[in-house]
XYZ file of C-alpha atoms in Angstrom:
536
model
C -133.160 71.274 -101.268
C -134.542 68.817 -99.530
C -137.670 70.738 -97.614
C -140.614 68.223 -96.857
C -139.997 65.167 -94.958
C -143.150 62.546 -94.710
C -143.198 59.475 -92.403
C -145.758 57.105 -93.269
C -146.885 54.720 -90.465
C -146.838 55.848 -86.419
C -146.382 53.353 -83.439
C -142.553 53.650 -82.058
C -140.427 53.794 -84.652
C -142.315 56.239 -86.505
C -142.883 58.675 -83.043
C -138.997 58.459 -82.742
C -137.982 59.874 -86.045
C -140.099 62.086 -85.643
C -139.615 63.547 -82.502
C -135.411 63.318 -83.411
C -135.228 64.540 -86.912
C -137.542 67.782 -85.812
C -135.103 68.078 -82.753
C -132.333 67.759 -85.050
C -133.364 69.511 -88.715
C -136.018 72.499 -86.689
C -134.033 73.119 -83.463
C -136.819 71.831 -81.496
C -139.819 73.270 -83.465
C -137.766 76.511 -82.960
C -136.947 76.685 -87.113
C -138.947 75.559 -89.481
C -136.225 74.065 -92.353
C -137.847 71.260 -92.669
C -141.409 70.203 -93.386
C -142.328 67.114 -91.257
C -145.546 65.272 -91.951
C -146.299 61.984 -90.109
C -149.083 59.729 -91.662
C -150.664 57.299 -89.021
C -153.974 54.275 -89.404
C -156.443 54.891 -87.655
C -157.490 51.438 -88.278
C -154.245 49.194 -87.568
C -153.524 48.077 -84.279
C -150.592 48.590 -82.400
C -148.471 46.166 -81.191
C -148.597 46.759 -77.040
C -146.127 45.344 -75.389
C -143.725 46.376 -72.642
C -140.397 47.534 -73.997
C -136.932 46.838 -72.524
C -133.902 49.495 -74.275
C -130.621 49.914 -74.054
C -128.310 52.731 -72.217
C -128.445 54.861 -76.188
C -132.031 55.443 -75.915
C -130.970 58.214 -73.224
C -129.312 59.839 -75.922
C -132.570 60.308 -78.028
C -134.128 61.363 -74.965
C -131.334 63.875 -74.652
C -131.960 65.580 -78.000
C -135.383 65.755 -78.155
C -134.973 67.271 -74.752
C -137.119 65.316 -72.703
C -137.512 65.215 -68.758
C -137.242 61.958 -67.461
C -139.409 61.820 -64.457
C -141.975 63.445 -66.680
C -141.112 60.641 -69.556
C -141.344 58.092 -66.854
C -144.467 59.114 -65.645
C -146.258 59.060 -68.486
C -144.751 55.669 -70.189
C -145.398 53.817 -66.718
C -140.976 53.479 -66.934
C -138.860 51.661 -64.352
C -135.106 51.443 -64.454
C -132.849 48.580 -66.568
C -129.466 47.710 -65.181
C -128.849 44.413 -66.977
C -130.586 41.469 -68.613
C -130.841 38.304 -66.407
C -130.085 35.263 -68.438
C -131.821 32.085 -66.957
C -131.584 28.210 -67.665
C -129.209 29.342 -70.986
C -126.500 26.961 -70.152
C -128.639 23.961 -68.493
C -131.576 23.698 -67.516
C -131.167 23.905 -63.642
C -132.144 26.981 -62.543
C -128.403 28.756 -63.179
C -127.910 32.384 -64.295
C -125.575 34.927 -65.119
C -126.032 38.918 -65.597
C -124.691 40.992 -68.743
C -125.291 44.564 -66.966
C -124.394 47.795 -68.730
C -121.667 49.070 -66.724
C -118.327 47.217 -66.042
C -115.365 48.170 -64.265
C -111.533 46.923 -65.469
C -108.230 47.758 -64.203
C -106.656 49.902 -66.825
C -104.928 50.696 -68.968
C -104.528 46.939 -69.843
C -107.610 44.600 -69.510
C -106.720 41.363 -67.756
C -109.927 40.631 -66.326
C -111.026 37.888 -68.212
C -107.971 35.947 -68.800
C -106.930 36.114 -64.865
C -110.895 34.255 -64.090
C -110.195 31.959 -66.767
C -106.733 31.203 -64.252
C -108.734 30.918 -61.294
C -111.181 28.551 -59.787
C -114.029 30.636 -61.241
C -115.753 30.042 -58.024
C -117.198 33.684 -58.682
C -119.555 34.429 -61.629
C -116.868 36.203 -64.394
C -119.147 39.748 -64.171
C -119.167 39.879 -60.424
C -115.394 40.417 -60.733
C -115.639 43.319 -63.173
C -118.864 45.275 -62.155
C -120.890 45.636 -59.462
C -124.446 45.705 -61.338
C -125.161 42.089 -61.169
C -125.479 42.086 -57.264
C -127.222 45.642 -57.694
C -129.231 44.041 -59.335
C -130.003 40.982 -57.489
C -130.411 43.415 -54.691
C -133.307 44.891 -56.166
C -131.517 48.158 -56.192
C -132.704 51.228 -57.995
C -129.256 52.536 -59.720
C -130.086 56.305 -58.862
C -130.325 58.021 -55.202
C -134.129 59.351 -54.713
C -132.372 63.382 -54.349
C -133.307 64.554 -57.244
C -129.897 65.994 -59.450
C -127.651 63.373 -58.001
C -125.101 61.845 -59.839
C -124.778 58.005 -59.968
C -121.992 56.003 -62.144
C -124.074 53.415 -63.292
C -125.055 52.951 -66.677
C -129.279 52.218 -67.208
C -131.918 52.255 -69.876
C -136.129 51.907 -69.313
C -138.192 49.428 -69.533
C -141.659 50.872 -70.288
C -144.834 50.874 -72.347
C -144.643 51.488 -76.011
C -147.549 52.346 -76.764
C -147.833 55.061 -74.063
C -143.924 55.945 -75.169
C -145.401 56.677 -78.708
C -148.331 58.827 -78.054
C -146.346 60.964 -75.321
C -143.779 61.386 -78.145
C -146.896 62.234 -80.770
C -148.009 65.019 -78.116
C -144.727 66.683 -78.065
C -143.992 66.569 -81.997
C -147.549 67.837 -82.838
C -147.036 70.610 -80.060
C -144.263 71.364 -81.590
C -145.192 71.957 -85.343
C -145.134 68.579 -86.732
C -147.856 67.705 -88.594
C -149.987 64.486 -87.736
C -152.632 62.665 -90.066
C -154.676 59.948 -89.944
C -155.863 58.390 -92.505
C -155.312 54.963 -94.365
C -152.645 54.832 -97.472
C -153.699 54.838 -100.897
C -152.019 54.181 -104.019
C -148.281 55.121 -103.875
C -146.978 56.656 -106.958
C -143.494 56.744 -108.363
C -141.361 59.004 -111.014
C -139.433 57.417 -113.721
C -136.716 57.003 -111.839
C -138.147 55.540 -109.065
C -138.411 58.060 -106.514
C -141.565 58.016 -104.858
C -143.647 61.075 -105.794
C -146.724 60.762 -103.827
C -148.857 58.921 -101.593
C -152.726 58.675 -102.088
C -154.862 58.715 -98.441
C -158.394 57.846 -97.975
C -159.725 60.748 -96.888
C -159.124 62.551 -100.355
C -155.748 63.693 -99.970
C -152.615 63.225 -101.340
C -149.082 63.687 -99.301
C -146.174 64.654 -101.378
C -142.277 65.019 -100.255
C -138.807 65.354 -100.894
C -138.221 62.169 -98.609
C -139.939 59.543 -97.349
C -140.113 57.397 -94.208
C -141.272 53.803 -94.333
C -142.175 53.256 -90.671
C -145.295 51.375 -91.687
C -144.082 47.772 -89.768
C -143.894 44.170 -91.519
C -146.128 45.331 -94.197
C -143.072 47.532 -95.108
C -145.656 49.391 -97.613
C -143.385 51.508 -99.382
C -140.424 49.555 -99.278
C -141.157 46.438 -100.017
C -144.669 46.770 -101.478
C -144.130 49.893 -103.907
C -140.354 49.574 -104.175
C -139.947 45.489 -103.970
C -136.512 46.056 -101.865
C -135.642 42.201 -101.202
C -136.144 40.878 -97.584
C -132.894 38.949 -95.935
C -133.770 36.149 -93.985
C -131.603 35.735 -90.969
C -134.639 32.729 -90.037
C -131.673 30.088 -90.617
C -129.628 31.432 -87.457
C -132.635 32.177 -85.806
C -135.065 29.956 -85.323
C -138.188 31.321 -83.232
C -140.540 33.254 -85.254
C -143.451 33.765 -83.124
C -144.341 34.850 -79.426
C -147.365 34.409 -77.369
C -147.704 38.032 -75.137
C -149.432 38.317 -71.741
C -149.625 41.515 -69.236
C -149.908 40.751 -65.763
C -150.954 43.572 -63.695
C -149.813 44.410 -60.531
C -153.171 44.801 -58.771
C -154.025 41.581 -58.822
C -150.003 40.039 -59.212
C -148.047 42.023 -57.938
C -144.871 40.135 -56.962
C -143.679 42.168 -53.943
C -140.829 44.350 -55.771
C -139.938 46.082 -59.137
C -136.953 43.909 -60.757
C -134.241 46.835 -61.936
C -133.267 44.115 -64.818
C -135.088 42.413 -67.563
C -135.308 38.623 -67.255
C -134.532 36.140 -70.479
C -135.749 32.659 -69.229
C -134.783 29.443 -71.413
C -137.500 27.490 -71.816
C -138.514 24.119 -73.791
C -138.787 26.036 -77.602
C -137.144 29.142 -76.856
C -137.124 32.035 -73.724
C -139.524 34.038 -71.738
C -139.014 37.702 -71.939
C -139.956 39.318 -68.178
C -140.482 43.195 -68.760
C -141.032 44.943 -65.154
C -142.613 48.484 -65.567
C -143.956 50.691 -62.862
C -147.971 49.668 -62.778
C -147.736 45.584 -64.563
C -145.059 43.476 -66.038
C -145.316 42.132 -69.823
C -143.997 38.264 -70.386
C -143.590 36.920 -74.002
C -142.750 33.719 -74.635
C -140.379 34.085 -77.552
C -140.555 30.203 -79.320
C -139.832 28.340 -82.561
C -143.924 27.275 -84.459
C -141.526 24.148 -85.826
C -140.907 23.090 -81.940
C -143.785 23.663 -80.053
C -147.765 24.719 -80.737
C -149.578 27.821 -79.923
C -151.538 25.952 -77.148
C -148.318 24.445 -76.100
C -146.483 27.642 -75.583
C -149.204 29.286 -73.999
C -149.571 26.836 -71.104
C -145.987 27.127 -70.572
C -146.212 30.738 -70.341
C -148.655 30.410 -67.972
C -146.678 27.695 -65.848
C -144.020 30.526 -65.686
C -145.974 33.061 -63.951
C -148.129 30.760 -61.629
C -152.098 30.645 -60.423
C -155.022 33.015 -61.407
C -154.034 34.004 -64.341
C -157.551 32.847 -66.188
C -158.539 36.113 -67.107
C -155.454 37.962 -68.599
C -155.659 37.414 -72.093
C -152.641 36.088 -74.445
C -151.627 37.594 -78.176
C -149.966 35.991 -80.635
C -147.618 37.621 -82.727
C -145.685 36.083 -85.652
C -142.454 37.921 -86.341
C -139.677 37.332 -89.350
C -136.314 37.384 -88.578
C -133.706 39.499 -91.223
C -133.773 42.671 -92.784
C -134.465 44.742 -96.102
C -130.613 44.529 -98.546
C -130.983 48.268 -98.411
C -132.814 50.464 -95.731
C -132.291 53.734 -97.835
C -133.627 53.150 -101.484
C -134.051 56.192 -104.133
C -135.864 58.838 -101.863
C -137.569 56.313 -98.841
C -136.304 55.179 -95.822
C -136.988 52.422 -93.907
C -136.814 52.538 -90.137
C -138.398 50.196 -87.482
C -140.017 46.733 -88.653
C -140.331 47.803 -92.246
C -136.441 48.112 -92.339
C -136.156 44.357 -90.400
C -136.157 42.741 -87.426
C -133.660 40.283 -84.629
C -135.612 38.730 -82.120
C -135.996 40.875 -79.391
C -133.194 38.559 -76.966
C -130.569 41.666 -76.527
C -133.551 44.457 -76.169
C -132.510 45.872 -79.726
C -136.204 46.431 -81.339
C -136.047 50.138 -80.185
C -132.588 50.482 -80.708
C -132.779 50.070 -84.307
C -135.660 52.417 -84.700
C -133.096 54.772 -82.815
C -130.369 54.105 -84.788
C -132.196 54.289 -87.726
C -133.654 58.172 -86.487
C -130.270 59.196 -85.534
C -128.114 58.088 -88.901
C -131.267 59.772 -91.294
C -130.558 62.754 -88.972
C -126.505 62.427 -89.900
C -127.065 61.895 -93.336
C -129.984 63.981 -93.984
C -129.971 65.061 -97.509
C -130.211 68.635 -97.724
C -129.574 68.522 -101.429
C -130.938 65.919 -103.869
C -127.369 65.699 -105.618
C -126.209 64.119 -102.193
C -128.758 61.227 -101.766
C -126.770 58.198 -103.975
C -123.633 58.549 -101.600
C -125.294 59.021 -98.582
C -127.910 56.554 -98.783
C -125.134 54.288 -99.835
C -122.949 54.879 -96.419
C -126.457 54.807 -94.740
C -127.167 51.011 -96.516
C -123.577 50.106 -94.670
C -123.961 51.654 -91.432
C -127.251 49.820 -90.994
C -126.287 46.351 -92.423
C -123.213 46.540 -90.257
C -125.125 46.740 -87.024
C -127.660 44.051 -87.967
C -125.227 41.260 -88.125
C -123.447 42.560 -85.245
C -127.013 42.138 -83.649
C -127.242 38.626 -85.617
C -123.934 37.763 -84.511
C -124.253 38.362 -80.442
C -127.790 36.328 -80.444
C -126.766 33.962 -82.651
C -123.851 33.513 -79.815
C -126.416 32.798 -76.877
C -127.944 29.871 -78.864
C -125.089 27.906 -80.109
C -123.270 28.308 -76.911
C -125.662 26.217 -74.552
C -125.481 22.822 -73.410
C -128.862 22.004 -73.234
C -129.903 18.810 -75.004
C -133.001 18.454 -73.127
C -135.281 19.331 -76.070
C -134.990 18.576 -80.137
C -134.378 23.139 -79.977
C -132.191 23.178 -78.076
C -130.155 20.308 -80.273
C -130.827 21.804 -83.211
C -129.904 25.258 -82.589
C -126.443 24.003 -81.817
C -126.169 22.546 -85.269
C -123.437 23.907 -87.498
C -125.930 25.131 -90.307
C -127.346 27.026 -87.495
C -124.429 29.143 -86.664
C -123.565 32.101 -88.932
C -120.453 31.561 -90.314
C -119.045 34.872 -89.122
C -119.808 34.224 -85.412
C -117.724 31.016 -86.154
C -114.650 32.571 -87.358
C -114.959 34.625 -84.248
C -115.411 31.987 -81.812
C -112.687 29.902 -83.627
C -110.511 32.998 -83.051
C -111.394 33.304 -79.103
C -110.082 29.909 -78.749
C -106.771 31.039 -79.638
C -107.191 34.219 -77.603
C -109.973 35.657 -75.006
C -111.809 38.850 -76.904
C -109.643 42.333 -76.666
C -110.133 45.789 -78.547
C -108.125 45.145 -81.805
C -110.624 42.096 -82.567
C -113.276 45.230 -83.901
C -110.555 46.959 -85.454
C -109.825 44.837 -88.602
C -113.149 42.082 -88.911
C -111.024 39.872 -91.561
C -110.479 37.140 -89.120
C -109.341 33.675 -89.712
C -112.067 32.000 -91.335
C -114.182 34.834 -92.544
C -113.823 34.447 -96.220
C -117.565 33.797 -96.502
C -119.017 36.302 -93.888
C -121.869 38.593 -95.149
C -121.068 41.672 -97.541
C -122.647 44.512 -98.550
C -121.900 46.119 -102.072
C -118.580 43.687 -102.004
C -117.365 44.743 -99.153
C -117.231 42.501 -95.658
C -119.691 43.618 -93.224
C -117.542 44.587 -90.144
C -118.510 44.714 -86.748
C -117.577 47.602 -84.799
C -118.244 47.242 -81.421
C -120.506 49.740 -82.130
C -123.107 48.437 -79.234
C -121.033 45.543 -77.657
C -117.406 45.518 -77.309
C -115.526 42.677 -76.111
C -116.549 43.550 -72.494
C -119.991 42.018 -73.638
C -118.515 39.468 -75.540
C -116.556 38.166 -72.577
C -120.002 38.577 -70.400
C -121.967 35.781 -72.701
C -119.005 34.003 -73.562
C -118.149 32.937 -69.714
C -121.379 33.286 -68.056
C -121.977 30.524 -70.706
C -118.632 28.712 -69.817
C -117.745 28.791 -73.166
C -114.279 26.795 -74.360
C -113.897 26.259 -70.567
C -111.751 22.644 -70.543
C -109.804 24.652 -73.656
C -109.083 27.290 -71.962
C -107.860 25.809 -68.443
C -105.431 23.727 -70.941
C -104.048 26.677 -72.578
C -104.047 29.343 -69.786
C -103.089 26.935 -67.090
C -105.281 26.848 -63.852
C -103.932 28.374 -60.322
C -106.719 26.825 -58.488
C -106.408 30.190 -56.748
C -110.144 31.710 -55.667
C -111.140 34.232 -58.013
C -111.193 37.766 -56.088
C -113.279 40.975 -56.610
C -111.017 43.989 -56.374
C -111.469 46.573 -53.921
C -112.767 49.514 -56.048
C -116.002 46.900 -56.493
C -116.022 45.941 -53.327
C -116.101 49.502 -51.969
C -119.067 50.225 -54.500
C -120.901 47.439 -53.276
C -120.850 48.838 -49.816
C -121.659 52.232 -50.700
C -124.868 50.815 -53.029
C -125.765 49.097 -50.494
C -126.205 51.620 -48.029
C -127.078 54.644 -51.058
C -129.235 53.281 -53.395
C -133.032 53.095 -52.416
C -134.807 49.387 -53.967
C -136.504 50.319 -57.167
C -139.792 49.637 -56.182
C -139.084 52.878 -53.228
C -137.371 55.177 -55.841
C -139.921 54.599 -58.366
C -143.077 55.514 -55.670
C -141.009 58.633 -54.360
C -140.205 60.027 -57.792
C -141.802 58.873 -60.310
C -145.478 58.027 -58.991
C -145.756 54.681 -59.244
C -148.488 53.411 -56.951
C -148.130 51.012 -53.853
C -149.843 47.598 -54.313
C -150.230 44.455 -52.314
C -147.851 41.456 -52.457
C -149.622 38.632 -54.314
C -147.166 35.809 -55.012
C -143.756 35.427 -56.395
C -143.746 34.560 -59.921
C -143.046 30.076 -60.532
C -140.387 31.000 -63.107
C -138.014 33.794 -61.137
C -134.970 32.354 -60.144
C -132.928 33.557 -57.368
């Protein structure tokens, strides 16, 4: 039986599975069926940056049994209702929202094909949720009484670094077992299993199962067991960011955003991460486009004066992911296992994902590893070209010509073949439930596969709610569609439900900035200056 789990690398991803699989395989530290031994650098430096997540990080949360004022106290967390998209369609200061919860008449779904009727004078999501105007609002999406309900779907945005070590102090407390120390020589069996891993400080770890969580230097995976890297970099383009923090005792802008912010820019978009005590800003670019000292200036344009003394990183990312995450006895979860630019907030969510389908498929026998690891290798690939797919989307879609990126990204080689089929299909028919059923679609014959088999898309973290969000907040097919569905000229309406909502939100919900000083301790700080690159 499988009885001594080691995860070899810390930061994030390697916290997470930790903190999950001993909530899942020890009951909360309560059994002990499981040996858990995490193996962290003391030397390598962790990526900071301020993470944005999505709604299914609540569910990790959950299981691990965490409070959240207590988890958002001590990761400096504010709330996400949506991601703000900015300058995606031109470059004149236009946006649209894709928020988390939506609201359509059921049981049939005709929101999207009665605004493509209409005069569209209203932005498509305002007619199906009320979280965009929440949003814009500044709204927090809870009341400050503490137990209250509230309807609206959120994640976090917070600090990963803090996120990992306050995960650390409750998987230590609770019996797993934490080294540090650098990794040795890795040594495998015959058959290719790893049996051991050498440390620097003398000893040697040895396990039933093994977690790569070890980053881009994927030293197990890819280093001991030479799994092949997929490059995605074709559909992709950017492959660095330049990183800043901007605190908010010296910028503070005057509120807490309750969304993240995406912000086209010249070579690519500005990330805008707002947490309790600073925000982080990336500019996510393509090194072909645009220099170092290029980007940098431009990601200082975007936040305005005095910012001389906060210091910029550089970090160069690769876009794609390892053919198999489960090989022989070693996982890889996190960066080791791959990476999509971070656009839809799905960095965590992998790690997550990653956590929570070891802790389904956890062999507790080592007779069971080929099948699951081989429903495991599926599982995984499946959701990263969904995740390729609905990036891919917010490139190819825009109409900016303004720059030789934004041309090129809107070049056929550029657009994976499988999001092609798709749109092809969507001109024939808006998006609708039975399009994740069955992914065969017209035009499909060379999507990706995976052991044969066509990677399908399941709707597993967008449906074809989302799908509809980016495709009309990016007026996508628009002259097609007004040909084929006819056009009422009649104004587009928000229903009453919404409407109603809206009222109540507005006179319920506290702004974030409020709910996060009353409950979760954030401290109160002057008004500096509104950043140059929000949009209104």
């Amino acid at each position: 039986m499988t009885k001594r789990l080691a995860i070899i690398g810390g930061g994030s991803a390697g916290w997470m599975a930790a903190a999950y699989l001993h909530s899942i395989l020890n009951a909360r530290g309560q059994q002990q069926n499981v040996s858990i031994e995490l193996v962290e650098s003391p030397d390598i430096p962790r990526i900071s940056v301020g993470e944005a997540t999505v709604p299914s990080i609540r569910h990790l949360l959950s299981v691990i049994g965490i409070d959240e004022i207590e988890f958002m106290r001590a990761t400096d967390a504010s709330f996400k209702q949506s991601i703000k998209y900015v300058n995606w369609v031109h470059n004149n200061n236009t946006f649209y929202h894709h928020p988390f919860t939506s609201m359509r008449v059921q049981p049939v779904d005709f929101a999207g094909i009665n605004w493509l009727k209409s005069d569209r004078s209203i932005p498509f999501m305002d007619t199906c949720s009320t979280q965009p105007l929440i949003c814009e609002w500044g709204l927090a999406p809870k009341v400050i009484k503490p137990g209250a309900s509230t309807p609206l779907k959120y994640a976090y945005h917070m600090n990963a670094q803090k996120f990992a070590d306050y995960l650390r102090d409750i998987s230590v407390a609770r019996g797993v077992t934490h080294t540090r120390a650098n990794i040795g020589e890795v040594k495998t069996a015959a058959n290719g299993h790893i049996q051991s891993v050498a440390l620097d400080n003398g000893q040697s770890v040895q396990a039933d199962l093994y977690v790569d969580c070890t980053g881009f230097k994927a030293l197990l995976m890819e280093k001991t067991l030479a799994e092949p890297f997929v490059s995605l970099s074709q559909y992709l383009l950017c492959d660095r960011a330049v990183t800043m923090h901007v605190p908010y005792d010296t910028h503070y802008p005057g509120m807490v955003r309750p969304y993240t912010t995406a912000t086209a820019m010249s070579n690519g978009w500005i990330w805008d991460i707002p947490m309790a005590n600073q925000r982080s800003v990336g500019y996510v670019h393509a090194s072909q486009f645009i220099s170092k000292e290029a980007a940098e200036r431009e990601l200082r344009a975007y936040q305005g004066p005095n910012t001389e003394n906060l210091s910029p990183r550089f970090v160069d990312f690769k876009v794609g992911h390892r053919k198999r995450h489960w090989v022989n006895n070693c996982i890889a979860i996190g960066l080791s296992g791959g990476f999509i630019e971070p656009l839809e907030s799905t960095g965590l969510f992998l790690a997550d994902m990653g956590a929570v389908m070891l802790a389904e498929h956890f062999p507790h026998s080592a007779d069971d590893m080929t099948v699951l690891a081989e429903r495991y290798n599926r599982l995984m690939s499946n959701r990263y070209y969904e995740i390729l797919d609905f990036i891919n989307m917010h490139y190819c879609l825009t109409q900016r010509t303004d720059t030789a990126f934004w041309q090129a990204v809107q070049q056929p080689e550029h657009i994976n073949p499988r999001l092609q089929a798709k749109l092809d299909y969507w001109k024939h028919k808006p998006p609708s439930p039975s399009d994740f059923e069955d992914q065969m679609l017209p035009g499909m014959d060379h999507a990706a596969r995976f052991n044969g088999r066509v990677i399908t898309d399941t709707a597993g973290l967008w449906n074809h709610e989302s799908y509809e969000c980016i495709l009309y907040g990016m007026h996508f097919a628009a002259d097609h569609y007004r040909q084929k569905f006819g056009n009422t000229g009649k104004p587009v309406s928000m229903n009453q439900e919404i409407l109603m909502r809206l009222k109540a939100a507005r006179q319920g919900l506290p702004p974030h900035a409020i709910w996060l000083e009353q409950r979760a301790g954030k401290a109160m700080y002057q008004t500096a200056y509104t950043p140059h690159g929000w949009v209104a």
